[in-house]
Every structure is written in C-alpha cells, then in structure tokens.
Coordinates of C-alpha atoms (C1' of nucleotides) in Angstrom, one line a residue:
Chain A
M1 CA -90.0 -86.8 -1.9
S2 CA -88.6 -84.5 0.8
D3 CA -85.1 -83.2 0.7
V4 CA -84.2 -84.4 4.1
R5 CA -81.5 -87.0 3.9
I6 CA -81.1 -89.7 6.6
L7 CA -78.3 -92.2 6.9
V8 CA -79.0 -95.4 8.7
V9 CA -76.1 -97.5 10.0
D10 CA -76.7 -101.1 11.3
D11 CA -75.1 -104.4 10.6
E12 CA -78.4 -106.4 10.7
V13 CA -79.8 -106.4 7.3
Q14 CA -83.5 -106.9 8.3
I15 CA -83.4 -103.9 10.6
L16 CA -81.7 -101.9 8.0
R17 CA -84.4 -102.8 5.5
A18 CA -87.2 -102.2 8.0
L19 CA -86.0 -98.7 8.9
K20 CA -85.3 -97.8 5.3
T21 CA -88.9 -98.8 4.3
N22 CA -90.5 -96.9 7.2
L23 CA -88.4 -93.8 6.7
E24 CA -89.0 -93.8 2.9
A25 CA -92.7 -94.1 3.6
R26 CA -92.4 -90.8 5.4
E27 CA -90.6 -89.4 2.4
Y28 CA -87.1 -89.1 3.7
A29 CA -84.2 -89.8 1.4
V30 CA -82.5 -92.8 3.0
S31 CA -79.0 -94.1 2.6
T32 CA -77.7 -97.1 4.5
A33 CA -74.4 -98.4 5.7
S34 CA -73.5 -101.6 7.6
D35 CA -70.1 -100.9 9.1
G36 CA -68.3 -98.0 10.7
E37 CA -65.9 -97.2 7.9
E38 CA -68.6 -97.2 5.2
A39 CA -70.7 -95.0 7.5
L40 CA -67.9 -92.3 7.8
R41 CA -67.4 -92.5 4.0
L42 CA -71.1 -92.0 3.3
I43 CA -71.5 -89.2 5.9
A44 CA -68.8 -87.2 4.0
D45 CA -70.3 -88.2 0.7
V46 CA -74.1 -87.6 1.0
N47 CA -73.9 -85.1 3.9
P48 CA -77.0 -86.3 5.6
D49 CA -79.3 -84.2 7.8
L50 CA -79.6 -87.0 10.4
L51 CA -77.8 -90.1 11.4
I52 CA -79.4 -93.2 12.9
L53 CA -76.5 -95.3 14.3
D54 CA -76.2 -98.7 15.8
L55 CA -73.4 -99.1 18.4
G56 CA -72.3 -102.7 17.7
L57 CA -70.7 -102.4 14.3
P58 CA -67.9 -104.2 12.5
K59 CA -64.7 -102.4 11.4
K60 CA -65.3 -99.4 13.6
S61 CA -67.7 -99.2 16.6
G62 CA -70.6 -96.8 16.6
L63 CA -68.9 -94.9 19.4
D64 CA -65.8 -94.5 17.2
V65 CA -67.9 -93.3 14.3
L66 CA -69.7 -90.8 16.6
R67 CA -66.4 -89.6 18.1
S68 CA -64.7 -88.9 14.8
L69 CA -67.9 -87.4 13.3
R70 CA -68.2 -85.0 16.1
T71 CA -64.8 -83.4 15.3
W72 CA -66.3 -81.8 12.2
S73 CA -70.0 -82.2 12.2
D74 CA -73.0 -81.3 14.5
I75 CA -75.7 -83.2 12.6
P76 CA -78.2 -84.9 15.0
V77 CA -77.4 -88.5 15.8
I78 CA -79.8 -91.0 17.2
I79 CA -78.2 -94.1 18.7
V80 CA -80.0 -97.4 18.4
S81 CA -78.5 -100.2 20.4
A82 CA -79.2 -103.5 22.0
R83 CA -77.3 -102.5 25.1
N84 CA -79.5 -100.8 27.6
G85 CA -77.1 -100.3 30.5
D86 CA -76.6 -96.8 32.0
P87 CA -72.9 -96.6 31.2
D88 CA -73.5 -97.2 27.5
K89 CA -76.2 -94.6 27.3
I90 CA -74.2 -92.0 29.2
A91 CA -71.1 -92.6 27.2
A92 CA -72.9 -92.2 23.9
L93 CA -74.8 -89.1 25.0
D94 CA -71.6 -87.5 26.3
E95 CA -69.8 -88.3 23.1
G96 CA -72.3 -86.1 21.4
A97 CA -75.3 -88.3 20.6
D98 CA -78.6 -86.5 20.6
D99 CA -80.8 -89.4 21.6
Y100 CA -80.6 -93.1 22.6
L101 CA -83.1 -95.9 21.9
T102 CA -82.8 -99.4 23.2
K103 CA -83.6 -102.3 20.9
P104 CA -86.2 -103.5 20.5
F105 CA -87.9 -100.2 20.0
S106 CA -91.2 -99.1 18.5
I107 CA -91.1 -97.7 15.0
G108 CA -93.6 -95.1 16.0
E109 CA -91.4 -93.8 18.8
L110 CA -88.3 -93.7 16.6
M111 CA -90.2 -91.7 14.0
A112 CA -91.3 -89.3 16.6
R113 CA -87.7 -88.9 17.9
V114 CA -86.5 -88.4 14.3
R115 CA -89.1 -85.6 13.9
A116 CA -88.0 -84.1 17.2
A117 CA -84.3 -84.2 16.2
L118 CA -85.0 -82.7 12.8
R119 CA -87.2 -80.0 14.2
R120 CA -84.4 -78.4 16.2
R121 CA -81.9 -78.8 13.4
V122 CA -80.1 -75.5 13.0
Q123 CA -78.7 -74.5 9.7
T124 CA -75.1 -74.1 10.6
E125 CA -73.6 -75.4 7.4
Q126 CA -70.1 -75.6 8.7
S127 CA -67.8 -76.6 6.1
A128 CA -65.7 -79.7 6.6
I129 CA -62.7 -78.0 5.1
V130 CA -60.9 -75.0 6.6
V131 CA -58.3 -73.1 4.5
T132 CA -55.8 -70.6 5.8
P133 CA -52.9 -69.0 4.0
D134 CA -50.5 -71.4 5.7
F135 CA -52.4 -74.7 6.2
E136 CA -55.5 -76.6 5.4
V137 CA -57.6 -79.0 7.4
D138 CA -60.1 -81.4 5.9
F139 CA -62.2 -82.9 8.7
S140 CA -64.2 -85.3 6.5
K141 CA -61.2 -86.9 5.0
G142 CA -59.1 -86.6 8.1
V143 CA -56.2 -84.9 6.4
A144 CA -54.2 -81.8 7.4
T145 CA -51.6 -80.2 5.1
R146 CA -49.1 -77.4 5.5
R147 CA -47.8 -76.0 2.3
G148 CA -48.8 -79.1 0.4
E149 CA -47.2 -81.5 2.8
V150 CA -49.4 -83.8 4.9
V151 CA -49.0 -83.4 8.6
H152 CA -50.2 -86.0 11.0
L153 CA -52.6 -85.1 13.8
T154 CA -53.4 -87.3 16.8
P155 CA -57.1 -88.0 17.7
L156 CA -56.9 -85.5 20.6
E157 CA -55.4 -82.9 18.3
W158 CA -58.1 -83.4 15.8
K159 CA -60.7 -82.8 18.5
I160 CA -59.1 -79.7 19.9
V161 CA -58.6 -78.3 16.4
G162 CA -62.2 -79.2 15.6
V163 CA -63.6 -77.4 18.5
L164 CA -61.6 -74.3 18.0
V165 CA -62.0 -74.1 14.2
H166 CA -65.7 -74.8 14.5
S167 CA -66.2 -71.6 16.5
E168 CA -63.9 -69.5 14.4
G169 CA -63.1 -66.0 15.7
R170 CA -64.8 -66.9 19.0
L171 CA -63.1 -67.0 22.3
V172 CA -63.3 -70.6 23.7
T173 CA -62.7 -70.8 27.4
Q174 CA -60.4 -73.6 28.5
R175 CA -63.3 -74.8 30.6
S176 CA -65.6 -75.5 27.7
L177 CA -62.7 -76.7 25.6
L178 CA -61.8 -79.2 28.2
S179 CA -65.4 -80.4 28.6
E180 CA -66.0 -80.7 24.9
V181 CA -62.8 -82.6 24.3
W182 CA -62.4 -84.7 27.4
G183 CA -66.0 -84.9 28.5
P184 CA -68.2 -82.9 30.8
H185 CA -66.4 -84.0 34.0
Y186 CA -62.9 -82.7 33.2
D187 CA -63.8 -79.1 33.3
N188 CA -60.6 -78.0 35.1
E189 CA -57.0 -79.3 35.0
S190 CA -55.9 -77.2 32.1
G191 CA -52.4 -78.7 32.2
Y192 CA -53.2 -81.1 29.4
L193 CA -54.3 -78.3 27.1
R194 CA -51.0 -76.4 27.1
V195 CA -49.0 -79.4 25.9
H196 CA -51.4 -80.2 23.1
M197 CA -51.6 -76.6 22.0
T198 CA -47.8 -76.6 21.7
H199 CA -48.0 -79.7 19.5
I200 CA -50.8 -78.3 17.3
R201 CA -48.9 -75.1 16.8
R202 CA -45.7 -76.8 16.0
K203 CA -47.5 -78.8 13.3
L204 CA -49.6 -76.1 11.8
E205 CA -48.4 -72.6 12.7
P206 CA -45.7 -71.1 10.4
E207 CA -44.0 -69.6 13.4
P208 CA -45.0 -71.7 16.5
A209 CA -43.4 -69.3 18.9
R210 CA -45.6 -66.5 17.7
P211 CA -49.0 -68.1 16.9
R212 CA -51.2 -66.3 14.3
Y213 CA -54.0 -68.8 14.0
F214 CA -54.3 -70.4 17.4
R215 CA -54.1 -67.5 19.8
T216 CA -54.0 -67.5 23.5
E217 CA -56.2 -65.3 25.6
P218 CA -54.4 -65.4 28.9
G219 CA -56.5 -66.4 31.8
I220 CA -59.5 -67.3 29.6
G221 CA -58.8 -69.6 26.8
Y222 CA -58.0 -69.9 23.1
R223 CA -59.2 -68.5 19.8
F224 CA -58.8 -69.6 16.2
I225 CA -58.5 -66.9 13.5
A226 CA -58.9 -68.3 10.0
D227 CA -57.0 -65.6 8.0
G228 CA -54.3 -65.2 10.6
G229 CA -55.5 -61.7 11.3
P230 CA -53.3 -58.6 11.9
R231 CA -49.9 -58.9 13.5
Chain B
M1 CA -70.8 -72.1 39.9
S2 CA -72.8 -72.3 36.7
D3 CA -75.4 -69.9 35.5
V4 CA -77.5 -72.5 33.8
R5 CA -81.1 -72.4 35.2
I6 CA -83.3 -75.5 35.2
L7 CA -86.9 -75.7 36.1
V8 CA -88.2 -79.1 37.4
V9 CA -91.9 -79.7 37.4
D10 CA -93.4 -82.8 39.2
D11 CA -96.2 -83.3 41.7
E12 CA -94.4 -85.9 43.7
V13 CA -92.4 -84.1 46.4
Q14 CA -89.7 -86.8 46.8
I15 CA -89.0 -86.9 43.1
L16 CA -88.8 -83.1 43.0
R17 CA -86.4 -83.1 45.9
A18 CA -84.2 -85.9 44.5
L19 CA -83.9 -84.2 41.2
K20 CA -83.2 -80.8 42.7
T21 CA -80.4 -82.3 44.9
N22 CA -78.8 -84.1 42.0
L23 CA -79.0 -81.2 39.7
E24 CA -77.6 -78.8 42.3
A25 CA -74.8 -81.2 43.0
R26 CA -73.8 -80.6 39.3
E27 CA -74.0 -76.8 39.9
Y28 CA -77.2 -76.0 38.0
A29 CA -79.5 -73.4 39.4
V30 CA -82.7 -75.2 40.1
S31 CA -86.3 -74.0 40.5
T32 CA -89.2 -76.3 41.2
A33 CA -92.9 -76.3 40.6
S34 CA -95.6 -78.9 41.4
D35 CA -98.5 -78.1 39.2
G36 CA -99.0 -76.8 35.7
E37 CA -100.1 -73.3 36.4
E38 CA -97.2 -72.7 38.8
A39 CA -94.9 -74.1 36.1
L40 CA -96.0 -71.6 33.5
R41 CA -95.7 -68.8 35.9
L42 CA -92.2 -69.8 36.9
I43 CA -91.1 -70.2 33.3
A44 CA -92.1 -66.7 32.5
D45 CA -90.5 -65.6 35.8
V46 CA -87.1 -67.2 36.0
N47 CA -86.7 -67.8 32.2
P48 CA -85.0 -71.2 32.6
D49 CA -82.5 -72.7 30.1
L50 CA -84.1 -76.1 30.4
L51 CA -87.4 -77.7 31.6
I52 CA -87.8 -81.1 33.1
L53 CA -91.5 -81.8 33.0
D54 CA -93.8 -84.5 34.4
L55 CA -96.9 -85.3 32.3
G56 CA -99.3 -86.1 35.2
L57 CA -99.8 -82.8 36.9
P58 CA -102.7 -81.2 38.8
K59 CA -104.4 -78.0 37.5
K60 CA -102.9 -78.3 34.0
S61 CA -101.4 -81.4 32.5
G62 CA -97.8 -81.5 31.3
L63 CA -99.0 -81.7 27.8
D64 CA -100.9 -78.5 28.2
V65 CA -97.9 -76.8 29.7
L66 CA -95.8 -77.9 26.8
R67 CA -98.4 -76.8 24.3
S68 CA -98.7 -73.3 25.6
L69 CA -95.0 -73.0 26.3
R70 CA -94.2 -73.8 22.7
T71 CA -96.2 -70.8 21.4
W72 CA -93.6 -68.5 22.7
S73 CA -90.5 -70.4 23.8
D74 CA -88.1 -72.9 22.2
I75 CA -86.2 -73.9 25.4
P76 CA -85.4 -77.6 25.5
V77 CA -88.0 -79.7 27.4
I78 CA -87.3 -83.2 28.8
I79 CA -90.5 -85.1 29.6
V80 CA -90.4 -87.4 32.6
S81 CA -93.4 -89.6 32.9
A82 CA -94.8 -92.8 34.4
R83 CA -96.6 -93.6 31.1
N84 CA -94.5 -95.6 28.7
G85 CA -97.0 -96.2 25.9
D86 CA -96.2 -95.2 22.4
P87 CA -99.0 -92.8 21.9
D88 CA -98.0 -90.8 25.0
K89 CA -94.4 -90.6 23.8
I90 CA -95.3 -89.7 20.3
A91 CA -97.8 -87.1 21.3
A92 CA -95.3 -85.4 23.7
L93 CA -92.5 -85.4 21.2
D94 CA -94.7 -84.1 18.4
E95 CA -95.9 -81.3 20.7
G96 CA -92.4 -80.1 20.9
A97 CA -90.7 -82.1 23.6
D98 CA -87.0 -82.7 23.0
D99 CA -86.7 -86.0 25.0
Y100 CA -88.9 -88.4 26.9
L101 CA -87.9 -90.6 29.8
T102 CA -90.1 -93.2 31.4
K103 CA -90.3 -93.5 35.2
P104 CA -88.5 -95.1 36.9
F105 CA -85.4 -93.8 35.2
S106 CA -81.7 -93.7 36.2
I107 CA -80.4 -90.4 37.5
G108 CA -77.2 -90.9 35.5
E109 CA -79.1 -91.2 32.3
L110 CA -81.2 -88.2 33.0
M111 CA -78.1 -86.1 33.7
A112 CA -76.5 -87.2 30.5
R113 CA -79.7 -86.3 28.6
V114 CA -79.7 -82.9 30.3
R115 CA -76.1 -82.4 29.2
A116 CA -77.1 -83.4 25.7
A117 CA -80.0 -81.0 25.6
L118 CA -77.9 -78.1 27.0
R119 CA -75.1 -78.8 24.6
R120 CA -77.4 -78.0 21.7
R121 CA -78.5 -74.8 23.3
V122 CA -75.1 -73.2 22.8
Q123 CA -75.5 -73.2 19.0
T124 CA -78.9 -71.5 19.1
E125 CA -78.1 -68.7 21.5
Q126 CA -77.7 -65.4 19.8
S127 CA -74.7 -63.3 20.6
A128 CA -75.0 -60.8 23.4
I129 CA -73.6 -57.6 21.8
V130 CA -73.5 -54.1 23.2
V131 CA -73.1 -51.3 20.7
T132 CA -72.2 -47.7 21.4
P133 CA -71.3 -45.0 19.0
D134 CA -67.7 -45.4 19.8
F135 CA -67.1 -49.1 20.6
E136 CA -68.7 -52.6 20.6
V137 CA -68.5 -55.4 23.0
D138 CA -69.5 -58.9 22.0
F139 CA -69.6 -61.1 25.1
S140 CA -70.5 -64.4 23.3
K141 CA -67.6 -64.1 20.9
G142 CA -65.2 -62.5 23.4
V143 CA -64.4 -59.6 21.1
A144 CA -64.3 -55.9 21.8
T145 CA -63.7 -53.3 19.1
R146 CA -63.2 -49.6 19.0
R147 CA -63.8 -48.0 15.6
G148 CA -63.4 -51.4 14.0
E149 CA -60.1 -52.2 15.6
V150 CA -60.0 -55.1 18.0
V151 CA -58.9 -54.1 21.6
H152 CA -57.7 -56.7 24.0
L153 CA -59.4 -57.0 27.4
T154 CA -58.0 -59.0 30.3
P155 CA -60.2 -61.4 32.3
L156 CA -60.8 -58.9 35.1
E157 CA -61.7 -56.2 32.6
W158 CA -64.2 -58.6 30.9
K159 CA -65.8 -59.2 34.3
I160 CA -66.0 -55.5 35.2
V161 CA -67.4 -54.5 31.9
G162 CA -69.8 -57.4 32.0
V163 CA -71.2 -56.4 35.4
L164 CA -71.5 -52.7 34.4
V165 CA -73.0 -53.4 31.0
H166 CA -75.4 -55.9 32.3
S167 CA -77.1 -53.3 34.5
E168 CA -77.0 -50.6 31.8
G169 CA -78.1 -47.2 32.9
R170 CA -78.2 -48.2 36.6
L171 CA -75.8 -47.2 39.3
V172 CA -73.6 -50.0 40.5
T173 CA -72.0 -49.4 43.9
Q174 CA -68.4 -50.2 44.2
R175 CA -69.3 -52.6 47.0
S176 CA -71.5 -54.8 44.8
L177 CA -69.1 -54.4 41.9
L178 CA -66.2 -55.6 44.0
S179 CA -68.1 -58.6 45.4
E180 CA -69.4 -59.6 42.0
V181 CA -66.0 -59.5 40.4
W182 CA -63.6 -60.5 43.2
G183 CA -66.0 -62.5 45.4
P184 CA -68.1 -61.7 48.5
H185 CA -65.2 -61.0 50.8
Y186 CA -63.6 -58.2 49.0
D187 CA -66.4 -55.7 49.5
N188 CA -64.2 -52.8 50.3
E189 CA -60.7 -52.0 49.1
S190 CA -61.7 -50.0 46.2
G191 CA -58.1 -49.3 45.2
Y192 CA -58.2 -52.1 42.6
L193 CA -61.2 -50.7 40.9
R194 CA -59.8 -47.3 40.1
V195 CA -56.8 -48.8 38.3
H196 CA -58.9 -51.2 36.2
M197 CA -61.4 -48.5 35.4
T198 CA -58.5 -46.5 34.1
H199 CA -57.5 -49.3 31.9
I200 CA -61.0 -50.0 30.6
R201 CA -61.5 -46.3 29.8
R202 CA -58.2 -46.0 28.0
K203 CA -59.1 -49.0 25.9
L204 CA -62.8 -48.1 25.1
E205 CA -63.6 -44.5 25.8
P206 CA -62.9 -42.0 23.0
E207 CA -61.6 -39.5 25.5
P208 CA -60.5 -41.5 28.6
A209 CA -60.0 -38.3 30.6
R210 CA -63.6 -37.4 30.2
P211 CA -65.6 -40.6 30.3
R212 CA -68.9 -40.7 28.5
Y213 CA -69.8 -44.4 28.8
F214 CA -68.2 -45.5 32.1
R215 CA -69.2 -42.7 34.4
T216 CA -68.2 -42.2 38.0
E217 CA -70.7 -41.4 40.7
P218 CA -68.4 -40.0 43.4
G219 CA -68.5 -41.7 46.7
I220 CA -70.9 -44.4 45.4
G221 CA -69.9 -46.3 42.3
Y222 CA -70.0 -46.4 38.5
R223 CA -72.6 -46.4 35.8
F224 CA -72.6 -47.5 32.2
I225 CA -74.5 -45.5 29.6
A226 CA -74.9 -47.2 26.3
D227 CA -75.5 -44.2 24.1
G228 CA -73.0 -42.0 25.8
G229 CA -75.8 -39.7 27.0
P230 CA -75.6 -35.9 27.4
R231 CA -72.3 -34.4 28.2
Chain C
dA1 C1' -43.7 -109.8 24.8
dA2 C1' -41.6 -106.0 22.6
dC3 C1' -42.5 -102.1 20.0
dA4 C1' -44.6 -97.8 18.5
dT5 C1' -47.8 -94.2 19.2
dC6 C1' -50.4 -91.3 21.9
dT7 C1' -51.6 -89.2 26.3
dT8 C1' -50.5 -87.7 30.8
dT9 C1' -47.5 -85.8 34.2
dA10 C1' -43.9 -83.0 36.1
dA11 C1' -40.5 -79.2 36.0
dC12 C1' -38.7 -74.8 34.7
dG13 C1' -38.2 -70.2 32.3
dC14 C1' -40.8 -66.5 30.7
dG15 C1' -44.5 -63.3 29.8
dT16 C1' -48.8 -61.4 31.1
dC17 C1' -51.9 -59.7 34.4
dC18 C1' -53.0 -58.3 39.0
dT19 C1' -51.8 -55.9 42.9
dT20 C1' -49.7 -52.2 45.4
dA21 C1' -48.0 -47.7 46.4
dA22 C1' -47.1 -43.0 45.4
dC23 C1' -48.6 -38.6 43.6
dG24 C1' -51.5 -34.9 41.5
dC25 C1' -56.0 -33.3 40.7
dC26 C1' -60.6 -32.3 41.7
dT27 C1' -64.5 -31.6 44.7
dC28 C1' -66.5 -30.5 48.8
dG29 C1' -66.8 -28.8 53.6
dC30 C1' -65.2 -25.7 56.9
Chain D
dG1 C1' -59.0 -19.9 50.7
dC2 C1' -57.4 -23.9 52.9
dG3 C1' -57.4 -28.8 54.0
dA4 C1' -59.1 -33.5 53.6
dG5 C1' -60.8 -37.2 51.2
dG6 C1' -61.8 -39.5 46.9
dC7 C1' -60.6 -40.4 42.3
dG8 C1' -57.4 -40.8 38.1
dT9 C1' -53.0 -41.9 36.6
dT10 C1' -48.6 -44.0 36.4
dA11 C1' -45.0 -47.1 37.3
dA12 C1' -42.9 -51.0 39.7
dG13 C1' -43.2 -55.4 42.3
dG14 C1' -44.7 -60.0 42.5
dA15 C1' -48.0 -63.8 41.6
dC16 C1' -49.8 -66.6 38.4
dG17 C1' -50.6 -68.7 34.0
dC18 C1' -48.6 -70.2 29.8
dG19 C1' -45.2 -72.4 26.6
dT20 C1' -41.9 -75.7 26.3
dT21 C1' -39.3 -79.8 27.0
dA22 C1' -38.6 -84.3 28.5
dA23 C1' -39.9 -88.5 30.4
dA24 C1' -43.2 -91.7 32.3
dG25 C1' -47.6 -94.0 31.8
dA26 C1' -51.3 -96.0 28.8
dT27 C1' -52.9 -98.1 24.8
dG28 C1' -52.8 -100.7 20.8
dT29 C1' -50.1 -103.6 17.3
dT30 C1' -47.2 -107.0 15.4

DNA sequence: AACATCTTTAACGCGTCCTTAACGCCTCGC
DNA sequence: GCGAGGCGTTAAGGACGCGTTAAAGATGTT
C-alpha cells in the first residue's frame, strides 16, 4: 500500500464505490465523503494528498468546499461534475481547481490525471495553524483567536489572511493579492483592499494603528511577519 | 504588461493565430511554432513559462517533443489535440503533460486552464537572490538586507536595482535605465536618477561615498558588480 | 418582507515617496 | 590654472497612495 492519501467526495454511492475500488487497486489510500461539510472535516482530519471533488453536493456545494479549502491548503483538486458548461469549468478552475472532468468520464483518463496531479505535487507542508505572540489562526477549523478570545473573520478576510500568511515574510503585491482573492480579472482597483486590511488589523493586531504583523509596503503591497519582527 | 512567456505549437495556421490573439489580449508574451523541431528550438531559445502543444505535428510529433522536453525541463505543458481517445490522453499525461484538451475546445476553458497551470508555477519557482559580500537582495521575497539587517526599498528603488542587477557586470546607459524604469518617453532627464542612486547607495553600499557595487560610468550610465570587484 | 451580515463605494486626513531645485565637488578640456 | 559640465548630496515642495470612517448596496436568513 502506497502512502498517498486520496479523498473522494461524491453524493452518488455507486460512483463513490467505483472510484474507491479503482483507486485502491492502484494502491492509493482512499477516504470518502458524501457531502460538503463531511468533506471539509475529513480534509482537516486525514490531510489527503489529493482531492477528487464532485460539484453537486448536499450541505455545501463543491465550489464552497474548494473555496474554503483554498484559504489554507494547496493540495491538488480534480473536479468531477455532470455540468459541462464553460462557465462552470472556468469558475471552478479559477477558484483553484487543478483539473476538471465531465461525467461520464473514463476511469483510465481520471487515473492518468490523478497521476499527473500527484507528479507535480510539491512538498510545501504549510501548517494549517499559524501562531504569533498576539494571535492565532487555525485555517482548518476556521477559528481565529486573540489572547484566548475568539474573533470572527468574514470570508473575504479569511481569504486575504490566508494568502498573506501562506507566503509569510514575502512581499505580496496588491496585484497578485487581488487576483488571488477576487479572481484573475480584478487585478487592479486596490480600493477594496485598504478597507479590509483595516478590518483585519483591527481584529488581530494588538495596535492596529501601528501594524506589526500585517505590514504595508507603500506602492507595492503587503507582507505578513509571523513573529512581529523588530520595531 | 505581463512577463509571462507562452509558446504555442500547432501546424494549423488559423488556430495558431487565434490562440496568439487571445493570449496576447490577456497580456501574455506569445511565441509560436508550427512543427516539432522548431518547437524544441524555440523552447531552448525563449525559455517559455508554459507550452501549449498540438499532438499532430510535422517533423516530430507532439509526443516526441514532450518526451525530449521532459528530460531537461518541468515547465507546464497543455496538450491540445483532435484525438479524443483514452489511449492518447493517457499516453500524453503519463509522458508528463499537465493537461489535455480535445479539439474543438472553448477558448474560455483553455484560458482558465492556462491560468490554473501558471498558478502552480509560482510555488515551484526558486527565489531570485543576489548576494554580495556586503548585502543581499531577494527579489522574489521582496527583501533586501545589509549585514543581516533589513533595509527598506521604495518601488522605484526596487525597479532600478532590478534593472542593474539583472544585467550584472554590464554597462547600462542612463537612457535605457530611464526608459525601463519610467517608461519609453523619459529617455533623458537624468536628474531623477542621480537622486535615487544616492538613496540606493546609502542603503546598500558599505561606503556610499565610494561605491563598489553600483558604479558610475561618467557620461554614459551605471554598472552593477556583484563581488564588488577591484577598488 | 424585514433583518442582519458582509461587501463595495465614496470621502477625507495623513504619511510616504517622487520630483525638483540648489549647491559643492570632481574631472576634463582649453 | 581656469571654466564648464556632469555627478553626488541635501532639503523642500507637491503628488499620490494608504488608513480610516461611514454609509449605501448586495446577499442570505428568518
């Protein structure tokens, strides 16, 4: 048995079983989920190397799963859906999916795409939890705390914090921040960002007027410093 | 203007032209080739960030191109082919292709898959660091340090340092420096430059009054020397 | 349909960065 | 040895971007 873990999410039992059988025949370790919330729970739990995700799910749609997953994880995701319209494909790919197959698909092709996705897997091992002297952010649970107290973050704030924290110490241009958060077409209009940065700082920074963790690089973008750095 | 280079390989001229137009509209730098040998030559020549490759090519098939390419390069490859049989897809994906689209395909979907492939590239790219005995500049992280201490560079200073460092050891005329930093219309007016060079030297040079790394060539321009060179 | 939450938009004060000008020094030519 | 032009340096002005606030618009929920 290989040590590659794959999570398959689909609400149709027979498809779930067929995929599981085929993947296990190739010696992958397979977990399964049949709705969106269970999927997110299992992702945090088993920490799979790859996700095969149906779009039409109960509880939480596949797109929702993908969206919240992408705030803290870069594992490859292959979408498997009955919808074959352009808008669906483009939306899923732009939300961070790595591949998109339309049902019905050939098992052989899916397996080849699984191999392709796993081949370029990079060992980033980014932790889902970020701890600073002043606050903590747990992306897998979706909980942020400041000095023990839970602070509420909106979806957009989660995404912005996710992008910045994910590339810790690195200067993130507002251009790439915008396109990673709002999608590839909103690569200017930085007016939004300033407002949300204010909110994030008010919620997390010990002294929002003089940010230590979420720093501004004027004219370029923002940078997250995990230990607060010198000041 | 983006600095992402894409090479498109197809033997049908109208497809080549359509793809080129669409990609350039999205501000990618596009090169084209129409047979396998030309493709390999251009890959080595322009060093593209992504390859869009047709399978049915003269001289050398797309699969051959892919095979020999994969012996030295890991750039993402999107296959675009009229064949939609499983064996073709599986073979191409297992030879190292990242994605496979069947003709005819929608331009929108291709563009989304291009974005998806390029998105992954960012994680793989190694950081572009310039190291001298006295200071370091990391362009990918956006960090400059002098003797371990972080020094702050303004956007303009980043650009100027970038241009000079990029052509290390070579003389850069103030004319080309100006047009690369400020745009093609500001190719005289060297008053700006002198001020900013002062700032850069004060921040990076160990002895700003006697620059070792950012040297002046009177009447012509500037030159960056990575090891400080002879005094 | 009313409410609550989140996102977007607009406006304003403030700080940073870019520009501009002035001046002294150096180098080179006469 | 003298003058001119280019360069380095400094300081001050203004333009622009950023933080902040408040309110309108969008979205989802009861």
